[in-house]
CSV table of C-alpha atoms in Angstrom, one decimal:
chain,number,residue,atom,x,y,z
D,69,UNK,CA,-0.4,0.3,0.4
D,70,UNK,CA,1.3,3.0,-0.9
D,71,UNK,CA,2.3,6.3,1.8
D,72,UNK,CA,-1.6,7.9,2.5
D,73,UNK,CA,-3.8,5.4,0.2
D,74,UNK,CA,-6.3,4.1,1.6
D,75,UNK,CA,-7.2,0.0,2.0
D,76,UNK,CA,-9.3,-0.4,-0.3
D,77,UNK,CA,-8.9,-4.8,0.2
D,78,UNK,CA,-11.6,-5.4,2.1
D,79,UNK,CA,-14.9,-6.3,0.9
D,80,UNK,CA,-17.5,-3.9,1.7
D,81,UNK,CA,-19.3,-3.2,-1.4
D,82,UNK,CA,-22.2,-5.6,-1.1
D,83,UNK,CA,-22.9,-4.2,2.4
D,84,UNK,CA,-25.5,-1.9,3.3
D,85,UNK,CA,-26.0,-0.8,7.2
D,86,UNK,CA,-29.5,-0.2,8.1
D,87,UNK,CA,-28.4,3.9,8.5
D,88,UNK,CA,-26.6,3.9,5.4
D,89,UNK,CA,-30.0,2.8,4.1
D,90,UNK,CA,-32.2,5.7,5.2
D,91,UNK,CA,-29.9,7.8,4.4
D,92,UNK,CA,-30.1,7.0,0.7
D,93,UNK,CA,-33.9,7.3,0.8
D,94,UNK,CA,-33.3,10.6,2.8
D,95,UNK,CA,-31.7,12.4,0.0
D,96,UNK,CA,-34.5,11.1,-2.9
D,97,UNK,CA,-37.3,13.2,-0.6
D,98,UNK,CA,-37.2,16.6,-1.0
D,99,UNK,CA,-40.8,17.6,0.3
D,100,UNK,CA,-41.7,18.7,3.5
D,101,UNK,CA,-43.8,16.3,3.9
D,102,UNK,CA,-43.2,14.2,7.7
D,103,UNK,CA,-41.1,11.2,7.1
D,104,UNK,CA,-41.7,8.3,9.5
D,105,UNK,CA,-39.1,5.4,9.4
D,106,UNK,CA,-39.6,2.4,9.7
D,107,UNK,CA,-36.6,0.6,10.6
D,108,UNK,CA,-34.6,2.1,12.6
D,109,UNK,CA,-35.0,0.6,16.3
D,110,UNK,CA,-34.9,4.2,17.6
D,111,UNK,CA,-38.3,4.0,20.1
D,112,UNK,CA,-37.5,7.6,21.2
D,113,UNK,CA,-37.8,9.1,18.2
D,114,UNK,CA,-41.4,8.6,19.7
D,115,UNK,CA,-43.3,10.7,22.3
D,116,UNK,CA,-44.7,7.2,24.0
D,117,UNK,CA,-41.9,5.8,24.7
D,118,UNK,CA,-39.8,7.7,27.7
D,119,UNK,CA,-37.0,6.5,29.6
D,120,UNK,CA,-37.1,6.8,33.1
D,121,UNK,CA,-37.0,9.3,35.4
D,122,UNK,CA,-34.1,7.4,38.1
D,123,UNK,CA,-31.7,7.3,34.2
D,124,UNK,CA,-32.3,11.3,33.7
D,125,UNK,CA,-31.9,11.5,36.8
D,126,UNK,CA,-28.9,9.5,38.3
D,127,UNK,CA,-27.0,11.1,35.0
D,128,UNK,CA,-27.5,14.6,36.3
D,129,UNK,CA,-26.4,14.0,40.0
D,130,UNK,CA,-23.3,11.7,38.1
D,131,UNK,CA,-22.7,15.0,35.8
D,132,UNK,CA,-23.3,17.7,38.5
D,133,UNK,CA,-21.4,15.5,41.1
D,134,UNK,CA,-17.9,17.3,39.4
D,135,UNK,CA,-15.9,13.5,40.0
D,136,UNK,CA,-16.7,12.5,36.0
D,137,UNK,CA,-15.6,14.8,33.8
D,138,UNK,CA,-11.9,13.2,33.4
D,139,UNK,CA,-10.8,10.1,31.6
D,140,UNK,CA,-12.7,6.4,32.8
D,141,UNK,CA,-9.7,3.7,32.9
D,142,UNK,CA,-10.0,2.3,29.0
D,143,UNK,CA,-11.9,-1.0,30.1
D,144,UNK,CA,-14.7,1.1,32.0
D,145,UNK,CA,-15.5,2.7,35.7
D,146,UNK,CA,-14.9,-0.6,37.9
D,147,UNK,CA,-18.6,0.4,39.8
D,148,UNK,CA,-19.8,0.5,36.1
D,149,UNK,CA,-18.3,-3.3,35.5
D,150,UNK,CA,-19.5,-4.6,39.2
D,151,UNK,CA,-22.6,-3.3,38.3
D,152,UNK,CA,-23.5,-4.6,35.1
D,153,UNK,CA,-22.0,-7.9,36.1
D,154,UNK,CA,-24.2,-7.6,39.2
D,155,UNK,CA,-27.5,-6.9,37.1
D,156,UNK,CA,-26.9,-9.3,34.2
D,157,UNK,CA,-25.8,-12.3,37.3
D,158,UNK,CA,-29.8,-11.7,38.8
D,159,UNK,CA,-30.6,-14.4,35.6
D,160,UNK,CA,-27.4,-16.8,35.5
D,161,UNK,CA,-26.3,-20.2,37.4
D,162,UNK,CA,-23.1,-18.5,38.6
D,163,UNK,CA,-22.3,-15.1,39.2
D,164,UNK,CA,-19.5,-12.9,36.8
D,165,UNK,CA,-17.4,-10.8,37.9
D,166,UNK,CA,-16.1,-7.3,37.2
D,167,UNK,CA,-13.7,-8.5,35.6
D,168,UNK,CA,-16.1,-10.4,32.6
D,169,UNK,CA,-17.4,-7.0,32.2
D,170,UNK,CA,-15.6,-4.0,29.1
D,171,UNK,CA,-17.7,-0.9,28.7
D,172,UNK,CA,-18.0,-0.6,25.2
D,173,UNK,CA,-20.0,3.0,23.2
D,174,UNK,CA,-22.9,1.3,22.3
D,175,UNK,CA,-23.6,-2.5,21.4
D,176,UNK,CA,-22.3,-2.1,17.4
D,177,UNK,CA,-18.5,-1.0,19.4
D,178,UNK,CA,-19.2,-4.4,21.4
D,179,UNK,CA,-20.3,-6.3,17.7
D,180,UNK,CA,-16.7,-5.0,16.1
D,181,UNK,CA,-14.7,-6.0,19.7
D,182,UNK,CA,-15.8,-9.2,19.3
D,183,UNK,CA,-15.2,-10.0,15.8
D,184,UNK,CA,-12.2,-7.9,15.8
D,185,UNK,CA,-11.0,-11.0,19.4
D,186,UNK,CA,-11.7,-13.7,16.5
D,187,UNK,CA,-10.2,-12.3,13.2
D,188,UNK,CA,-7.2,-14.4,11.8
D,189,UNK,CA,-6.5,-15.0,8.5
D,190,UNK,CA,-8.5,-17.9,6.9
D,191,UNK,CA,-11.0,-17.4,9.6
D,192,UNK,CA,-15.6,-17.9,9.2
D,193,UNK,CA,-18.3,-16.6,10.9
D,194,UNK,CA,-22.0,-18.4,10.9
D,195,UNK,CA,-24.0,-15.0,10.6
D,196,UNK,CA,-27.8,-15.7,11.3
D,197,UNK,CA,-30.4,-14.9,8.0
D,198,UNK,CA,-32.0,-12.5,8.2
D,199,UNK,CA,-30.2,-10.8,10.5
D,200,UNK,CA,-28.2,-7.6,11.2
D,201,UNK,CA,-26.1,-5.9,8.8
D,202,UNK,CA,-23.9,-4.2,11.2
D,203,UNK,CA,-21.8,-8.0,11.9
D,204,UNK,CA,-21.4,-7.9,8.1
D,205,UNK,CA,-19.9,-4.9,7.4
D,206,UNK,CA,-17.6,-5.4,10.5
D,207,UNK,CA,-16.6,-8.9,9.6
D,208,UNK,CA,-15.5,-7.2,6.2
D,209,UNK,CA,-13.4,-5.2,7.8
D,210,UNK,CA,-12.3,-8.2,9.7
D,211,UNK,CA,-11.1,-10.2,6.9
D,212,UNK,CA,-13.3,-12.4,8.4
D,213,UNK,CA,-15.6,-15.1,5.9
D,214,UNK,CA,-19.2,-14.6,5.9
D,215,UNK,CA,-21.0,-17.9,6.1
D,216,UNK,CA,-24.8,-17.4,6.3
D,217,UNK,CA,-27.2,-20.1,8.8
D,218,UNK,CA,-30.9,-19.2,7.4
D,219,UNK,CA,-33.3,-18.6,10.5
D,220,UNK,CA,-36.3,-21.2,9.7
D,221,UNK,CA,-40.1,-18.3,9.7
D,222,UNK,CA,-42.2,-21.6,9.8
D,223,UNK,CA,-40.9,-22.8,13.1
D,224,UNK,CA,-40.4,-19.4,14.4
D,225,UNK,CA,-37.5,-17.8,13.2
D,226,UNK,CA,-35.4,-20.6,14.8
D,227,UNK,CA,-31.9,-21.2,13.7
D,228,UNK,CA,-31.7,-23.9,10.8
D,229,UNK,CA,-28.9,-25.8,13.4
D,230,UNK,CA,-28.5,-28.9,10.4
D,231,UNK,CA,-27.0,-26.3,8.0
D,232,UNK,CA,-24.7,-24.6,11.0
D,233,UNK,CA,-23.5,-28.5,11.0
D,234,UNK,CA,-22.9,-28.6,7.4
D,235,UNK,CA,-21.2,-24.9,7.8
D,236,UNK,CA,-19.2,-25.6,10.1
D,237,UNK,CA,-15.5,-26.2,9.4
D,238,UNK,CA,-12.0,-26.2,11.2
D,239,UNK,CA,-11.5,-22.3,10.8
D,240,UNK,CA,-15.2,-21.6,11.8
D,241,UNK,CA,-14.6,-19.3,14.8
D,242,UNK,CA,-17.9,-18.5,16.4
D,243,UNK,CA,-22.1,-18.4,15.6
D,244,UNK,CA,-23.8,-15.2,16.3
D,245,UNK,CA,-27.4,-16.1,18.1
D,246,UNK,CA,-29.8,-12.5,17.9
D,247,UNK,CA,-31.9,-13.1,21.1
D,248,UNK,CA,-34.4,-11.6,20.7
D,249,UNK,CA,-34.3,-11.5,17.4
D,250,UNK,CA,-34.0,-8.8,15.4
D,251,UNK,CA,-34.5,-8.2,13.4
D,252,UNK,CA,-37.8,-11.1,12.6
D,253,UNK,CA,-39.6,-10.5,16.6
D,254,UNK,CA,-38.8,-13.7,17.5
D,255,UNK,CA,-37.7,-15.1,21.3
D,256,UNK,CA,-36.0,-18.1,21.8
D,257,UNK,CA,-37.1,-21.0,24.4
D,258,UNK,CA,-35.0,-22.2,26.3
D,259,UNK,CA,-34.9,-25.9,24.7
D,260,UNK,CA,-33.9,-23.9,21.0
D,261,UNK,CA,-31.2,-22.3,23.1
D,262,UNK,CA,-30.0,-25.5,24.9
D,263,UNK,CA,-29.7,-27.1,21.2
D,264,UNK,CA,-27.5,-23.9,19.8
D,265,UNK,CA,-25.2,-24.4,22.8
D,266,UNK,CA,-25.0,-28.1,22.4
D,267,UNK,CA,-24.4,-27.7,18.9
D,268,UNK,CA,-21.9,-25.0,19.6
D,269,UNK,CA,-19.8,-27.0,21.7
D,270,UNK,CA,-20.0,-30.4,19.7
D,271,UNK,CA,-18.4,-28.0,17.1
D,272,UNK,CA,-16.2,-26.7,19.3
D,273,UNK,CA,-16.7,-23.3,18.4
D,274,UNK,CA,-18.3,-20.3,20.8
D,275,UNK,CA,-21.0,-18.4,20.3
D,276,UNK,CA,-21.8,-14.3,20.2
D,277,UNK,CA,-24.5,-13.5,22.2
D,278,UNK,CA,-26.6,-10.3,21.5
D,279,UNK,CA,-28.7,-9.2,23.5
D,280,UNK,CA,-29.4,-5.9,22.6
D,281,UNK,CA,-33.1,-6.8,23.3
D,282,UNK,CA,-33.1,-8.3,26.5
D,283,UNK,CA,-36.0,-8.8,28.6
D,284,UNK,CA,-37.7,-7.2,25.8
D,285,UNK,CA,-39.6,-10.2,25.4
D,286,UNK,CA,-44.0,-10.5,25.4
D,287,UNK,CA,-44.8,-13.8,23.9
D,288,UNK,CA,-45.2,-17.3,25.1
D,289,UNK,CA,-41.0,-17.3,25.8
D,290,UNK,CA,-39.8,-16.1,28.4
D,291,UNK,CA,-36.1,-13.9,27.9
D,292,UNK,CA,-33.4,-16.6,28.2
D,293,UNK,CA,-30.0,-15.1,28.5
D,294,UNK,CA,-27.2,-17.6,25.9
D,295,UNK,CA,-25.2,-17.1,29.3
D,296,UNK,CA,-27.3,-19.7,30.8
D,297,UNK,CA,-25.7,-22.3,29.4
D,298,UNK,CA,-21.9,-21.0,29.5
D,299,UNK,CA,-20.7,-23.9,31.7
D,300,UNK,CA,-21.3,-25.9,28.3
D,301,UNK,CA,-19.5,-23.5,25.2
D,302,UNK,CA,-18.3,-20.1,26.0
D,303,UNK,CA,-20.7,-17.3,25.4
D,304,UNK,CA,-19.7,-13.4,24.6
D,305,UNK,CA,-22.6,-11.9,25.2
D,306,UNK,CA,-23.5,-8.3,24.6
D,307,UNK,CA,-25.9,-5.2,25.6
D,308,UNK,CA,-26.3,-2.3,26.1
D,309,UNK,CA,-28.9,0.1,27.8
D,310,UNK,CA,-30.0,1.5,24.7
D,311,UNK,CA,-33.3,-0.9,23.8
D,312,UNK,CA,-34.8,-1.4,27.8
D,313,UNK,CA,-34.2,1.8,28.7
D,314,UNK,CA,-35.1,4.2,25.6
D,315,UNK,CA,-31.8,5.5,25.6
D,316,UNK,CA,-29.9,4.2,22.4
D,317,UNK,CA,-28.3,8.2,22.8
D,318,UNK,CA,-26.2,7.2,26.0
D,319,UNK,CA,-24.3,4.9,23.7
D,320,UNK,CA,-23.6,2.8,26.8
D,321,UNK,CA,-22.8,-1.0,26.1
D,322,UNK,CA,-21.1,-3.9,27.2
D,323,UNK,CA,-19.1,-7.0,25.8
D,324,UNK,CA,-19.5,-9.7,28.5
D,325,UNK,CA,-16.9,-13.3,28.7
D,326,UNK,CA,-19.8,-15.1,30.0
D,327,UNK,CA,-17.4,-18.1,30.8
D,328,UNK,CA,-16.9,-19.5,33.9
D,329,UNK,CA,-14.9,-22.6,32.7
D,330,UNK,CA,-12.5,-20.2,32.2
D,331,UNK,CA,-11.3,-19.7,28.7
D,332,UNK,CA,-11.6,-16.1,28.9
D,333,UNK,CA,-9.9,-15.4,31.7
D,334,UNK,CA,-6.6,-17.2,30.8
D,335,UNK,CA,-4.4,-13.9,31.4
D,336,UNK,CA,-3.1,-14.7,28.0
D,337,UNK,CA,-6.6,-13.7,26.0
D,338,UNK,CA,-7.7,-10.9,29.1
D,339,UNK,CA,-4.6,-8.3,28.0
D,340,UNK,CA,-5.2,-8.8,24.4
D,341,UNK,CA,-8.9,-7.6,25.4
D,342,UNK,CA,-7.7,-4.9,27.5
D,343,UNK,CA,-4.9,-3.6,25.1
D,344,UNK,CA,-7.7,-3.7,22.4
D,345,UNK,CA,-9.3,-1.9,24.5
D,346,UNK,CA,-6.1,0.4,25.0
D,347,UNK,CA,-7.2,2.5,21.5
D,348,UNK,CA,-11.7,2.3,21.7
D,349,UNK,CA,-13.5,5.3,23.0
D,350,UNK,CA,-16.0,4.4,25.5
D,351,UNK,CA,-18.7,6.1,26.4
D,352,UNK,CA,-19.0,9.8,28.8
D,353,UNK,CA,-17.4,9.4,31.8
D,354,UNK,CA,-20.8,11.0,33.6
D,355,UNK,CA,-22.8,8.1,31.5
D,356,UNK,CA,-21.0,5.6,32.7
D,357,UNK,CA,-21.1,6.5,36.7
D,358,UNK,CA,-25.0,7.0,36.5
D,359,UNK,CA,-25.0,2.8,35.7
D,360,UNK,CA,-25.0,1.6,39.1
D,361,UNK,CA,-27.9,3.8,40.4
D,362,UNK,CA,-29.5,3.5,37.1
D,363,UNK,CA,-29.2,-0.8,37.3
D,364,UNK,CA,-30.4,-0.7,40.9
D,365,UNK,CA,-32.9,1.2,41.7
D,366,UNK,CA,-35.5,1.8,38.1
D,367,UNK,CA,-39.1,0.6,38.7
D,368,UNK,CA,-40.3,-3.3,37.5
D,369,UNK,CA,-43.6,-1.0,36.6
D,370,UNK,CA,-41.2,1.0,34.0
D,371,UNK,CA,-39.9,-2.1,31.8
D,372,UNK,CA,-43.9,-3.6,32.4
D,373,UNK,CA,-45.1,-0.4,30.7
D,374,UNK,CA,-42.9,-0.6,27.5
D,375,UNK,CA,-43.3,-4.1,26.8
D,376,UNK,CA,-47.2,-3.1,27.2
D,377,UNK,CA,-47.0,-0.1,24.4
D,378,UNK,CA,-44.5,-3.0,22.6
D,379,UNK,CA,-47.6,-6.0,22.5
D,380,UNK,CA,-50.3,-3.7,21.8
D,381,UNK,CA,-48.4,-2.0,19.0
D,382,UNK,CA,-47.3,-5.5,17.4
D,383,UNK,CA,-50.8,-6.5,17.8
D,384,UNK,CA,-52.2,-3.2,16.2
D,385,UNK,CA,-49.6,-4.2,13.1
D,386,UNK,CA,-50.9,-7.5,12.6
D,387,UNK,CA,-53.9,-6.9,12.8
D,388,UNK,CA,-53.6,-4.1,10.1
D,389,UNK,CA,-51.3,-6.0,7.6
D,390,UNK,CA,-54.3,-9.1,7.9
D,391,UNK,CA,-55.9,-6.1,5.9
D,392,UNK,CA,-52.7,-6.1,3.1
D,393,UNK,CA,-53.5,-9.3,0.5
D,394,UNK,CA,-49.8,-8.9,-0.9
D,395,UNK,CA,-48.4,-8.5,2.9
D,396,UNK,CA,-48.3,-12.0,5.3
D,397,UNK,CA,-46.4,-12.3,9.1
D,398,UNK,CA,-44.7,-15.5,9.8
D,399,UNK,CA,-44.8,-15.2,13.2
D,400,UNK,CA,-46.9,-12.8,15.1
D,401,UNK,CA,-43.8,-10.8,16.9
D,402,UNK,CA,-42.9,-12.0,20.6
D,403,UNK,CA,-39.8,-10.1,21.5
D,404,UNK,CA,-38.0,-7.1,20.5
D,405,UNK,CA,-38.9,-3.9,18.1
D,406,UNK,CA,-39.4,-5.4,14.6
D,407,UNK,CA,-41.3,-7.5,13.3
D,408,UNK,CA,-40.8,-10.1,9.5
D,409,UNK,CA,-42.8,-9.8,6.7
D,410,UNK,CA,-43.5,-11.6,3.9
D,411,UNK,CA,-44.3,-9.7,0.6
D,412,UNK,CA,-45.9,-11.8,-1.8
D,413,UNK,CA,-44.7,-9.5,-4.8
D,414,UNK,CA,-41.1,-9.4,-5.8
D,415,UNK,CA,-40.6,-6.1,-7.2
D,416,UNK,CA,-37.5,-4.6,-8.4
D,417,UNK,CA,-37.0,-1.2,-8.5
D,418,UNK,CA,-34.6,-0.9,-11.3
D,419,UNK,CA,-37.5,-3.3,-13.6
D,420,UNK,CA,-40.0,-0.7,-12.0
D,421,UNK,CA,-42.6,0.0,-15.0
D,422,UNK,CA,-41.7,2.9,-17.0
D,423,UNK,CA,-46.1,3.2,-18.1
D,424,UNK,CA,-47.4,3.5,-14.5
D,425,UNK,CA,-45.4,6.7,-15.1
D,426,UNK,CA,-44.1,6.5,-10.6
D,427,UNK,CA,-40.4,5.5,-9.8
D,428,UNK,CA,-39.5,4.5,-6.7
D,429,UNK,CA,-38.2,7.7,-5.2
D,430,UNK,CA,-41.5,9.1,-7.1
D,431,UNK,CA,-43.6,7.3,-4.1
D,432,UNK,CA,-41.5,8.4,-1.9
D,433,UNK,CA,-42.0,11.8,-2.6
D,434,UNK,CA,-45.2,12.0,-2.7
D,435,UNK,CA,-46.2,10.2,0.3
D,436,UNK,CA,-45.4,10.1,4.0
D,437,UNK,CA,-44.2,7.1,4.5
D,438,UNK,CA,-40.6,5.2,4.1
D,439,UNK,CA,-40.9,2.0,3.3
D,440,UNK,CA,-37.9,-0.7,3.2
D,441,UNK,CA,-38.2,-2.3,-0.1
D,442,UNK,CA,-34.4,-1.4,-0.3
D,443,UNK,CA,-34.0,-3.6,2.9
D,444,UNK,CA,-35.9,-6.6,2.2
D,445,UNK,CA,-34.9,-6.9,-0.8
D,446,UNK,CA,-32.1,-7.7,0.9
D,447,UNK,CA,-33.3,-10.7,1.8
D,448,UNK,CA,-34.7,-11.8,-2.0
D,449,UNK,CA,-31.9,-13.9,-3.2
D,450,UNK,CA,-32.0,-16.4,-0.4
D,451,UNK,CA,-35.8,-17.0,0.5
D,452,UNK,CA,-36.8,-16.7,-3.2
D,453,UNK,CA,-34.7,-19.9,-3.8
D,454,UNK,CA,-37.7,-21.6,-1.6
D,455,UNK,CA,-40.1,-19.9,-1.8
D,456,UNK,CA,-40.9,-16.7,-3.9
D,457,UNK,CA,-41.7,-14.7,-1.5
D,458,UNK,CA,-39.5,-11.1,0.1
D,459,UNK,CA,-39.5,-10.0,3.1
D,460,UNK,CA,-39.8,-7.0,4.8
D,461,UNK,CA,-38.5,-5.2,8.4
D,462,UNK,CA,-40.9,-3.0,9.9
D,463,UNK,CA,-40.9,-1.4,13.5
D,464,UNK,CA,-42.7,-2.1,15.6
D,465,UNK,CA,-42.1,0.8,17.9
D,466,UNK,CA,-43.2,3.4,15.0
D,467,UNK,CA,-46.6,1.6,14.6
D,468,UNK,CA,-49.2,4.3,16.3
D,469,UNK,CA,-47.3,7.3,13.9
D,470,UNK,CA,-47.9,5.3,11.2
D,471,UNK,CA,-51.3,4.2,12.0
D,472,UNK,CA,-52.2,7.9,12.8
D,473,UNK,CA,-51.4,8.6,8.7
D,474,UNK,CA,-52.7,6.2,7.3
D,475,UNK,CA,-49.8,4.8,6.5
D,476,UNK,CA,-49.4,1.0,5.6
D,477,UNK,CA,-53.1,1.6,3.6
D,478,UNK,CA,-49.8,3.0,1.3
D,479,UNK,CA,-48.9,-0.3,1.5
D,480,UNK,CA,-52.3,-1.6,-0.3
D,481,UNK,CA,-52.1,0.9,-2.6
D,482,UNK,CA,-48.7,-0.2,-3.9
D,483,UNK,CA,-49.6,-3.7,-3.7
D,484,UNK,CA,-52.3,-2.7,-6.5
D,485,UNK,CA,-49.4,-0.9,-9.0
D,486,UNK,CA,-47.8,-4.0,-9.4
D,487,UNK,CA,-50.3,-5.9,-9.1
D,488,UNK,CA,-51.0,-7.2,-13.0
D,489,UNK,CA,-47.1,-7.0,-13.4
D,490,UNK,CA,-44.8,-9.2,-11.4
D,491,UNK,CA,-46.0,-12.5,-9.7
D,492,UNK,CA,-47.7,-13.2,-6.5
D,493,UNK,CA,-47.1,-16.9,-6.2
């Protein structure tokens, strides 16, 4: 590489994040009409979702104390690490220590840390499909080969464990499990998580457990952390305050080695993790300082209110979807803030019928609703090999505002516009 030149050897050209899609869409909207995003899991953008006063007061107190204006240790404040260890240990059959916890700038940074720690020449990683696009992007920058494990819509978006058996080889470093599911809205049962752990143990690979939506479960399955099976297989648990406390902008996340057997407690491994954190920038020190009080003092009523809002929103969404002929929902959401719906019409933006005199981006300019059509088209090749369906992600936290503007009715118009042009089976 020449001095001053960028490394273009990283293959990220085919990868686009949700934020990248939103940026592309927003560039093509010139009117002053209000736009509603269906793709970003940011409940704070809507007035029916608020964080608790305990969280706000804790941050104000930490800031006004004048004790937390300096640098925090690169791995996080000791009291913050200890509080998160105690918080996560409530749901585990063993106790985490503060040494198992590393503070990150949101869960996205925790994802990058986990892939950076596992990357080596020739390594590959198993990612769920559908999944969270950031994993693929991070893998590209880390030169990690991505192998996709399909989730099964007719089985509640469970992991296809037969596919895991077929894809694993001696260079496989980890299997990513997102639970509660993003973008599918599923919550895995204890029994399925146990099977995942047994499969990972058989192949001697660890599990990256993305639990950023942890405890946001409102269906038949309660949330079970993957760390419950940490004695069987090493688990890297990733999480944050973002979703459960409705504060994604605070960027307070964690990377946790849920590994009571001690693989990640070996001195060389711990030292390598610590050195990597030396080059990272974590959350603001005063935000970290507020965490112990937030975790200890938040009332259960706050969590129940959030769960009820999400459940009601998902109920409304699913009832409305039933009225739209071109869309079905393989699984009614049971957790997180999203649902994956099956779109029975194959829509290609590049081949939009000219006789309709209405391009995709012209449609965006004329209506109030931004649909994540580019996002669901990413799943089209996967789904069409088995069924002629595509999948569209909707975020349930925006549903009250979508319904206010009759946003979903635009989907009916969209279906009618194309029903004579594209196959529906």
